[in-house]
PDB file of C-alpha atoms in Angstrom:
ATOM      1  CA  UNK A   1     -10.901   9.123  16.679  1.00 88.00           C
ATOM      2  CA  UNK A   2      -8.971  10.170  19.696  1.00 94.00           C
ATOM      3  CA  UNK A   3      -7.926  13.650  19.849  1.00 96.00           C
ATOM      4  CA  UNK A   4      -4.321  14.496  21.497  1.00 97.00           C
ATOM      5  CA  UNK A   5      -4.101  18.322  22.978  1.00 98.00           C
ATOM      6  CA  UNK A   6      -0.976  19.090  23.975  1.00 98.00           C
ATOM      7  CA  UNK A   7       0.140  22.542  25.362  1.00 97.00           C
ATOM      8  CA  UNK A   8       1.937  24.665  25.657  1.00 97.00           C
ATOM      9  CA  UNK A   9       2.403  24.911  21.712  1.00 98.00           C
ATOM     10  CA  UNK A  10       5.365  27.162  22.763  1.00 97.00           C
ATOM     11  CA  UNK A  11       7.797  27.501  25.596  1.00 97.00           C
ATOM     12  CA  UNK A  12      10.515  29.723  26.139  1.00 97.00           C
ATOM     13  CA  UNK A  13      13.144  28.214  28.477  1.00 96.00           C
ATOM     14  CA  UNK A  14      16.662  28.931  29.372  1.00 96.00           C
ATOM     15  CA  UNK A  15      19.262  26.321  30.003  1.00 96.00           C
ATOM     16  CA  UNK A  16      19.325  24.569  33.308  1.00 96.00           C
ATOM     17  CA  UNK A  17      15.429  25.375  33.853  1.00 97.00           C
ATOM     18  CA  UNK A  18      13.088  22.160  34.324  1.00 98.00           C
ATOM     19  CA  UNK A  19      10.242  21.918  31.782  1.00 98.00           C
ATOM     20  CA  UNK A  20       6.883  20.163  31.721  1.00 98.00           C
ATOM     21  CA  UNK A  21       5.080  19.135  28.348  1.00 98.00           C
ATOM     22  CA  UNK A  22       1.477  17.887  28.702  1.00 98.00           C
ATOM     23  CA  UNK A  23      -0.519  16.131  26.407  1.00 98.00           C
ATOM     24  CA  UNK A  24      -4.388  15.015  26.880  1.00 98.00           C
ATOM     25  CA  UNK A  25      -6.197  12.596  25.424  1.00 98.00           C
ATOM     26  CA  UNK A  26     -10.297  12.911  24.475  1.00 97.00           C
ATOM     27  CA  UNK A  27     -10.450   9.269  25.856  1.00 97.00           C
ATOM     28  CA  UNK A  28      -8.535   7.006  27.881  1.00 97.00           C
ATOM     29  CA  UNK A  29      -5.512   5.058  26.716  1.00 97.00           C
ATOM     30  CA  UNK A  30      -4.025   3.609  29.303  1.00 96.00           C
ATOM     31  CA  UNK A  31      -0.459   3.992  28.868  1.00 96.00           C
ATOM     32  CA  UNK A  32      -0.174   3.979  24.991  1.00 97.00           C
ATOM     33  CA  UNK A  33       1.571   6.711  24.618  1.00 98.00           C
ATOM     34  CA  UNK A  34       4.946   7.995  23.184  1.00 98.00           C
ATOM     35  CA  UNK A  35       6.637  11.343  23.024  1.00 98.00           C
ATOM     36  CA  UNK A  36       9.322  12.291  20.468  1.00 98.00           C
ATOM     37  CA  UNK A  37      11.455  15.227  19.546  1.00 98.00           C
ATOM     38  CA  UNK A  38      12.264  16.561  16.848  1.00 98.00           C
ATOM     39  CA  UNK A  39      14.761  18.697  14.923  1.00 97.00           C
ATOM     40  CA  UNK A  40      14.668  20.774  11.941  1.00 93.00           C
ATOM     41  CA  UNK A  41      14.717  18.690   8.750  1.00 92.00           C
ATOM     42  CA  UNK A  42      15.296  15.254  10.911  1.00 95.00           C
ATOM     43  CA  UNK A  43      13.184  12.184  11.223  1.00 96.00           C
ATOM     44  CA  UNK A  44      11.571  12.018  14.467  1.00 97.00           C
ATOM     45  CA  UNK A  45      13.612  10.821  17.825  1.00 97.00           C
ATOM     46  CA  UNK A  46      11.656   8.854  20.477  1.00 97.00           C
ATOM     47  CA  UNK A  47      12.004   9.225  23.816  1.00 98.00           C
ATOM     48  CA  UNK A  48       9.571   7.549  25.365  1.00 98.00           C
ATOM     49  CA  UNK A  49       7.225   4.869  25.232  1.00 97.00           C
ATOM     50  CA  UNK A  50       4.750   3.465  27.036  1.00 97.00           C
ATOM     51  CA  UNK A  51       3.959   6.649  28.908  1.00 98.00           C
ATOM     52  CA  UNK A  52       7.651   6.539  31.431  1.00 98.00           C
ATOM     53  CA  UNK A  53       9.414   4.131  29.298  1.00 98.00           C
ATOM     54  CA  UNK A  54      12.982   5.908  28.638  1.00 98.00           C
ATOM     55  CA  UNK A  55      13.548   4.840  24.681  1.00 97.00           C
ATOM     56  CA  UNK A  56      17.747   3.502  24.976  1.00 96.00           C
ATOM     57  CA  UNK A  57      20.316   6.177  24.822  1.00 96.00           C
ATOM     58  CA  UNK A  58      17.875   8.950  25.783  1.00 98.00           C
ATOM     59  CA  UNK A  59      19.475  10.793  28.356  1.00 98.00           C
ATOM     60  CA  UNK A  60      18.213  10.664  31.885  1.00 98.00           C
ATOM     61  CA  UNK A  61      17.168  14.106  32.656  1.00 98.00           C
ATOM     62  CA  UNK A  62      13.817  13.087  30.357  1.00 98.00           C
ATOM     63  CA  UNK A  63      10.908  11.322  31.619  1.00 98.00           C
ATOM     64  CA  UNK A  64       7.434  10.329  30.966  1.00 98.00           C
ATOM     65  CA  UNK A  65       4.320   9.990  33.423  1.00 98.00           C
ATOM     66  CA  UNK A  66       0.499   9.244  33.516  1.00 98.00           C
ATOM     67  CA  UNK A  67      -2.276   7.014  32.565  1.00 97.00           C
ATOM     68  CA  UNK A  68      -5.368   7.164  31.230  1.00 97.00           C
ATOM     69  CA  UNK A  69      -5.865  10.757  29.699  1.00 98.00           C
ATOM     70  CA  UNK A  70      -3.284  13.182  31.398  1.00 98.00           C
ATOM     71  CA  UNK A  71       0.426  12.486  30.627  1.00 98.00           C
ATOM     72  CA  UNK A  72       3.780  14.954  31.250  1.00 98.00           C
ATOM     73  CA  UNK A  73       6.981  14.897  29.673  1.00 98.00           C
ATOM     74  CA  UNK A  74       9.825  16.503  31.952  1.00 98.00           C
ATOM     75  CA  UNK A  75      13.150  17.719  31.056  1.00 98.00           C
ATOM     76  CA  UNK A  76      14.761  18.303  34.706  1.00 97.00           C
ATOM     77  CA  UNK A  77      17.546  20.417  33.423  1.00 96.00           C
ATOM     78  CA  UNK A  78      17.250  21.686  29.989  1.00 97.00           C
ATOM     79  CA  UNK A  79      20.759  21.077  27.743  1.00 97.00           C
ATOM     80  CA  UNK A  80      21.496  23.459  24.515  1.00 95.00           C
ATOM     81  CA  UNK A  81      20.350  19.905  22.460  1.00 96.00           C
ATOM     82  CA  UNK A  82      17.168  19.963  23.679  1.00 97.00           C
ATOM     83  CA  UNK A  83      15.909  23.017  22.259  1.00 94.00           C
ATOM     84  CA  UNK A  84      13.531  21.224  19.251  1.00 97.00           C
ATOM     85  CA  UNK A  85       9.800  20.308  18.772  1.00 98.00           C
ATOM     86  CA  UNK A  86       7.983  17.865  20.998  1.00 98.00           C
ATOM     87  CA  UNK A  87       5.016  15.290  20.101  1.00 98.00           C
ATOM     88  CA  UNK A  88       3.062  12.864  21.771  1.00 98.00           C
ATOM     89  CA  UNK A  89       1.341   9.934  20.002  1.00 98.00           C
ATOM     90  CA  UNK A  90      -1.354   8.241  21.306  1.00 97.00           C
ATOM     91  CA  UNK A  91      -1.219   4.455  20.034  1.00 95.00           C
ATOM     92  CA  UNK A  92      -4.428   2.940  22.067  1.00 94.00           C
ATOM     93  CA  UNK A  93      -6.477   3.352  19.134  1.00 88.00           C
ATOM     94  CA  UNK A  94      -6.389   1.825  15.526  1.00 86.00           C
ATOM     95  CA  UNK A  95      -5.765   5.333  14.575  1.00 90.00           C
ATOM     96  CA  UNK A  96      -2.676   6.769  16.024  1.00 93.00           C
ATOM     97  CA  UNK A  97      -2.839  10.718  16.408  1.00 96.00           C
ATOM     98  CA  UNK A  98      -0.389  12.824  17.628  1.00 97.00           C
ATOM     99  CA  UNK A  99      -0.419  16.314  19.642  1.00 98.00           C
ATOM    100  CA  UNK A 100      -0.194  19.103  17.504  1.00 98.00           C
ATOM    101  CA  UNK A 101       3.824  20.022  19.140  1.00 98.00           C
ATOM    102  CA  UNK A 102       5.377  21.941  21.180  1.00 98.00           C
ATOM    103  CA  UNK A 103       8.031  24.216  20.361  1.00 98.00           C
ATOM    104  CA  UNK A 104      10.768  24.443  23.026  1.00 97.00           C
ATOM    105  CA  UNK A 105      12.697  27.885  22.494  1.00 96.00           C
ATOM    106  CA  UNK A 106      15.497  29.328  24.377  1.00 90.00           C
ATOM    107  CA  UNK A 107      14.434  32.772  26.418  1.00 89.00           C
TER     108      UNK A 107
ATOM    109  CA  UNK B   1      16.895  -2.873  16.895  1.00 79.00           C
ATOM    110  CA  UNK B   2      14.519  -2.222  13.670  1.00 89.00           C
ATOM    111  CA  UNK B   3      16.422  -0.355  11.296  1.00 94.00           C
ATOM    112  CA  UNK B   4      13.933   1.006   8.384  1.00 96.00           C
ATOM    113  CA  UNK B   5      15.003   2.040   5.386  1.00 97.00           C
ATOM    114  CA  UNK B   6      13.196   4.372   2.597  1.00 98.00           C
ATOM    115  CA  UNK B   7      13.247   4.779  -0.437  1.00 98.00           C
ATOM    116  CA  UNK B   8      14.351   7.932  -2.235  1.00 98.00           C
ATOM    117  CA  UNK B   9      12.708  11.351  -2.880  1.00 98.00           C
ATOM    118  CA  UNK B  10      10.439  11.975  -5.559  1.00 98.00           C
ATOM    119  CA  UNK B  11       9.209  14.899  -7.578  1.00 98.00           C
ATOM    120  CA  UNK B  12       5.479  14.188  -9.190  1.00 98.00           C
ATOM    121  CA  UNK B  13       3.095  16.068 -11.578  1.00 98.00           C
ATOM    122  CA  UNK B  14      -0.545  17.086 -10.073  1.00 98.00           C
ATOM    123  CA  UNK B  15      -3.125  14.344 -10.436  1.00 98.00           C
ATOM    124  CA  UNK B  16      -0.449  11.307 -10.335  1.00 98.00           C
ATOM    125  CA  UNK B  17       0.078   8.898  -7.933  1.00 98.00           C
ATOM    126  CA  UNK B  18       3.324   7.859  -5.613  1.00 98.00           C
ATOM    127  CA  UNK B  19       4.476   5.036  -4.176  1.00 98.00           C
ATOM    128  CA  UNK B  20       6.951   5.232  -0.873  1.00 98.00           C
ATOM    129  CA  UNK B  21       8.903   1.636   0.491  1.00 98.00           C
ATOM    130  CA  UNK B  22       9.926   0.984   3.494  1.00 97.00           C
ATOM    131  CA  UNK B  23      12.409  -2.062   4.134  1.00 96.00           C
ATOM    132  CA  UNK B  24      13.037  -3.721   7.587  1.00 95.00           C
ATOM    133  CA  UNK B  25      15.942  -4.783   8.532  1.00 93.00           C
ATOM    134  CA  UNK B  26      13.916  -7.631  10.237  1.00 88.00           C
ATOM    135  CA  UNK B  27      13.193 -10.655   8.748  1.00 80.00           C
ATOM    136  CA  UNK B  28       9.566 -10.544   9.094  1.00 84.00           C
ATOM    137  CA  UNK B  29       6.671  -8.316  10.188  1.00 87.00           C
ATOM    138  CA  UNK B  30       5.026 -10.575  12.236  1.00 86.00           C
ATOM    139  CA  UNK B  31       5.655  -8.783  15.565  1.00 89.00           C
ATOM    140  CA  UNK B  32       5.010  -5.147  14.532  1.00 93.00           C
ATOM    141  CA  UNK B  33       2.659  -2.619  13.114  1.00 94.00           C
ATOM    142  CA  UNK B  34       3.343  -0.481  10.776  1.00 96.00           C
ATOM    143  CA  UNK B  35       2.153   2.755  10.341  1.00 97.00           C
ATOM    144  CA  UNK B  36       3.089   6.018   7.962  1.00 98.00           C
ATOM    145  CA  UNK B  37       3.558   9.394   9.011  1.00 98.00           C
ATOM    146  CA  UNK B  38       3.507  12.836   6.726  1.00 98.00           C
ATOM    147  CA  UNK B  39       4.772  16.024   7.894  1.00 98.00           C
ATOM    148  CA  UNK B  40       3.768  19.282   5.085  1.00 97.00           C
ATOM    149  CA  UNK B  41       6.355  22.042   5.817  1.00 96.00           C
ATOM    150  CA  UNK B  42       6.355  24.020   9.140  1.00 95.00           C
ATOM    151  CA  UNK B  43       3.539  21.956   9.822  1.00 97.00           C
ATOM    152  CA  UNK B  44       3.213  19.086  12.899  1.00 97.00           C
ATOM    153  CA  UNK B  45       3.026  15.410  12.514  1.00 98.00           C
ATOM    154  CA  UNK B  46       0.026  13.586  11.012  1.00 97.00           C
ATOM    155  CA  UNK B  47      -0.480  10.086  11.120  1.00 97.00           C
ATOM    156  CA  UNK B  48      -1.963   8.331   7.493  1.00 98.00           C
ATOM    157  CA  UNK B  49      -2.990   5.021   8.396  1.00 97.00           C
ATOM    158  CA  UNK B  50      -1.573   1.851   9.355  1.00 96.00           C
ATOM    159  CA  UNK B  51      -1.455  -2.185   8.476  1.00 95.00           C
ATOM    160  CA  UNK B  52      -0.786  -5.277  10.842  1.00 93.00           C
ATOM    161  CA  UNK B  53       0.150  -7.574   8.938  1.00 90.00           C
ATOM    162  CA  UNK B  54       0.302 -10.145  10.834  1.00 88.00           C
ATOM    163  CA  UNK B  55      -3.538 -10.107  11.219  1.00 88.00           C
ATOM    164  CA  UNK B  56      -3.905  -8.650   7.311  1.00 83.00           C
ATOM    165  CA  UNK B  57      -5.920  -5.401   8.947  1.00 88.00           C
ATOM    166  CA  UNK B  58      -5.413  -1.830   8.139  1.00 93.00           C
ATOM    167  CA  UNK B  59      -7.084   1.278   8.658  1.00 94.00           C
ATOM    168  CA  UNK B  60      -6.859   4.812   7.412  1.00 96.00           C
ATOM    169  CA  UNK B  61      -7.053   8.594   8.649  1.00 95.00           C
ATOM    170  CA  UNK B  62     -10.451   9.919   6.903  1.00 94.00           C
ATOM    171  CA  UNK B  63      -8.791  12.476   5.310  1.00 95.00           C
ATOM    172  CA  UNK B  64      -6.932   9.934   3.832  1.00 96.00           C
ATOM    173  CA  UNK B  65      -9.542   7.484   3.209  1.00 95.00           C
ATOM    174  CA  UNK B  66     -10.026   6.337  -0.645  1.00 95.00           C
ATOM    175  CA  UNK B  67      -7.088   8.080  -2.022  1.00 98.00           C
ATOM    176  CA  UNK B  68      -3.978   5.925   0.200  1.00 98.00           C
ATOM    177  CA  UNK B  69      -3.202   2.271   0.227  1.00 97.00           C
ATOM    178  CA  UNK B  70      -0.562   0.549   2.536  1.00 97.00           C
ATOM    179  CA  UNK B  71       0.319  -2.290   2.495  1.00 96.00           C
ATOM    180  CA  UNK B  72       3.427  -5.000   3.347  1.00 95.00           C
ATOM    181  CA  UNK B  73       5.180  -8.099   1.642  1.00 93.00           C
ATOM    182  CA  UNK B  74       6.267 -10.303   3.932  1.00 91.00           C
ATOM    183  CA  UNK B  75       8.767 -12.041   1.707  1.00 91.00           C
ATOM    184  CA  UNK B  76      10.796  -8.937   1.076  1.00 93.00           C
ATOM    185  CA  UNK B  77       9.773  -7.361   4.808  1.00 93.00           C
ATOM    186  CA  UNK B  78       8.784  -4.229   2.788  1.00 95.00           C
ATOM    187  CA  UNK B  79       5.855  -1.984   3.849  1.00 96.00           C
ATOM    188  CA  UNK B  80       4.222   0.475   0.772  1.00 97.00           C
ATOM    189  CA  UNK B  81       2.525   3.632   1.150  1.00 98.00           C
ATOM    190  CA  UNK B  82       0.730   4.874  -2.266  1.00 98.00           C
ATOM    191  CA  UNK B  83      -1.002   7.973  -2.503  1.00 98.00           C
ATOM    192  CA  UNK B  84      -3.473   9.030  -5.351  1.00 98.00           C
ATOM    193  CA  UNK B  85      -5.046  12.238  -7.029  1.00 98.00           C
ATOM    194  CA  UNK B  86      -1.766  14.036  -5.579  1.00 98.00           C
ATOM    195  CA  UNK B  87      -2.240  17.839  -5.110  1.00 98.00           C
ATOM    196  CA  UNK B  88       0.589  20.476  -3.974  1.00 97.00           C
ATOM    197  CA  UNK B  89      -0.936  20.311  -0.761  1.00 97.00           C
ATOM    198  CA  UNK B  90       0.921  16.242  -0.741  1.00 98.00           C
ATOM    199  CA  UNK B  91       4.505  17.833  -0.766  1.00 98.00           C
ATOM    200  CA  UNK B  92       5.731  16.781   2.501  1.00 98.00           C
ATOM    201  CA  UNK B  93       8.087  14.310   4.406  1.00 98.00           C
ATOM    202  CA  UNK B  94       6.699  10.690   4.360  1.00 98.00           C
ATOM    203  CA  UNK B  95       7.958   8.116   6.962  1.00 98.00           C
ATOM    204  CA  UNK B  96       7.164   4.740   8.002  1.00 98.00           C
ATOM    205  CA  UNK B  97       7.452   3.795  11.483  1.00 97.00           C
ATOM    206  CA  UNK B  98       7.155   0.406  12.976  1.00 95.00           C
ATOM    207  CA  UNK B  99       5.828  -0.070  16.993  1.00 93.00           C
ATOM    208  CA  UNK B 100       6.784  -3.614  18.177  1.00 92.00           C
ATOM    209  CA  UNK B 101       3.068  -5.477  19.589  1.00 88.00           C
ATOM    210  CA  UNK B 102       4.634  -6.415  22.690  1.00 88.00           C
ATOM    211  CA  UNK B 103       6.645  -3.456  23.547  1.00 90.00           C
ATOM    212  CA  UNK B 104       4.780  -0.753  22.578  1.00 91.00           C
ATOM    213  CA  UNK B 105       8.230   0.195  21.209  1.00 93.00           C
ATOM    214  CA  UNK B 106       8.349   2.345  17.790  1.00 94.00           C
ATOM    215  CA  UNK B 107      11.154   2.397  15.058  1.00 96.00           C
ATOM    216  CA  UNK B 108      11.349   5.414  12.484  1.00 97.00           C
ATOM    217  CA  UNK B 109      12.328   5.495   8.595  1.00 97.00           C
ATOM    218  CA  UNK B 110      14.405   8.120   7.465  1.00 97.00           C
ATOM    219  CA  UNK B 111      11.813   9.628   6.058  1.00 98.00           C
ATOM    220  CA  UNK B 112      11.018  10.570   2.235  1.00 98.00           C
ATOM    221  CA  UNK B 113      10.613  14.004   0.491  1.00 98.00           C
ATOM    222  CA  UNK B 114       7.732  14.165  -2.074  1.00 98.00           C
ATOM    223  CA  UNK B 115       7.160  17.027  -3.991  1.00 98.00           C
ATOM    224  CA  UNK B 116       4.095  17.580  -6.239  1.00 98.00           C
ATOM    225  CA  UNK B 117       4.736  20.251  -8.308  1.00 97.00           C
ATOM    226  CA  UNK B 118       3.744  20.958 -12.152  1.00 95.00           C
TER     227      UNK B 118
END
């Protein structure tokens, strides 16, 4: 199977700070990769696909980069909303695994 | 857009079996795959397995393996996740999610609690 590490598994950020989520993959996938958030006791959100694909109504200040085995998620100015729990998935595979999350806290 | 909808939560004994649904608001499955998502408390995301029903295929997580079966009925475009020998270790959100073929595009469930308590 293909292993997603993502890191950091924490980040402490204040509001108006730009923030970088990576996520690797053990093997190449192209660009079959999503990243969600998510908020305590809610189903996931996506917010990208695709590796840079914004998902509709997903604010702007989010986007998604890479190929192959390094990827990024970016918030460019962090809002009070976007203080949740971050996963990639990697979808190249039959088996779609998923980073083990990042935690986005504010400092 | 897919909507998916789930069915409700569920409170089983050790040692039974549950069965989650999943409807589409789409008429048919024939452009997606679906897969099925459980998330234990405090804990991350952890995919199950998967069907494509369009091709009749569908694979499993190897933890999983032997004691899940999905599967999906076209005429009712309702996907099924049933899980077996359930321990307390099984209480956790379940949700389906669907990823359109040519898109690469996913849809999400609401999600369903199970509990597995005696």
């Amino acid at each position: 199977d293909i292993q997603m590490t993502q890191s950091p598994s924490t980040l402490s950020a204040s509001v108006g700070d730009r923030v970088t989520i990576t996520c690797r993959a053990s093997q190449t996938i192209s660009d079959w990769l999503a990243w969600y958030q998510q908020k305590p006791g809610k189903a996931p959100q996506l917010l990208i696909y695709r590796a840079s694909t914004l998902e509709s109504g997903v604010p702007s200040r989010f986007s998604g980069s890479g190929s192959g085995t390094e990827f990024t998620l970016t918030i460019s100015s962090l809002q009070p909303d976007d203080f949740a729990s971050y996963y990639c998935q990697q979808y190249k595979s039959s088996s779609y695994t998923f980073g083990q999350g990042t935690k986005l806290e504010i400092k | 857009q897919v909507q998916l909808v789930q069915s409700g939560a569920e409170v089983k004994k050790p040692g039974s079996s549950v069965k989650v649904s999943c409807k589409s608001s789409e008429g048919s499955f024939r452009n997606y795959a679906i897969s099925w998502v459980r998330q234990a408390p405090g804990q991350g995301l952890e995919w199950m397995g998967g069907i494509i029903p369009v091709f009749g295929t569908s694979n499993y997580a190897q933890k999983f393996q032997g004691r899940v079966t999905i599967t999906a009925d076209e005429s009712t475009s309702t996907a099924y996740m049933e899980l077996n020998r359930l321990t307390s270790e099984d209480t956790a959100f379940y949700y389906c999610a669907t990823v359109t073929i040519l898109t690469g595009r996913f849809s999400w469930g609401q999600g369903t609690l199970v509990t597995v308590s005696s």
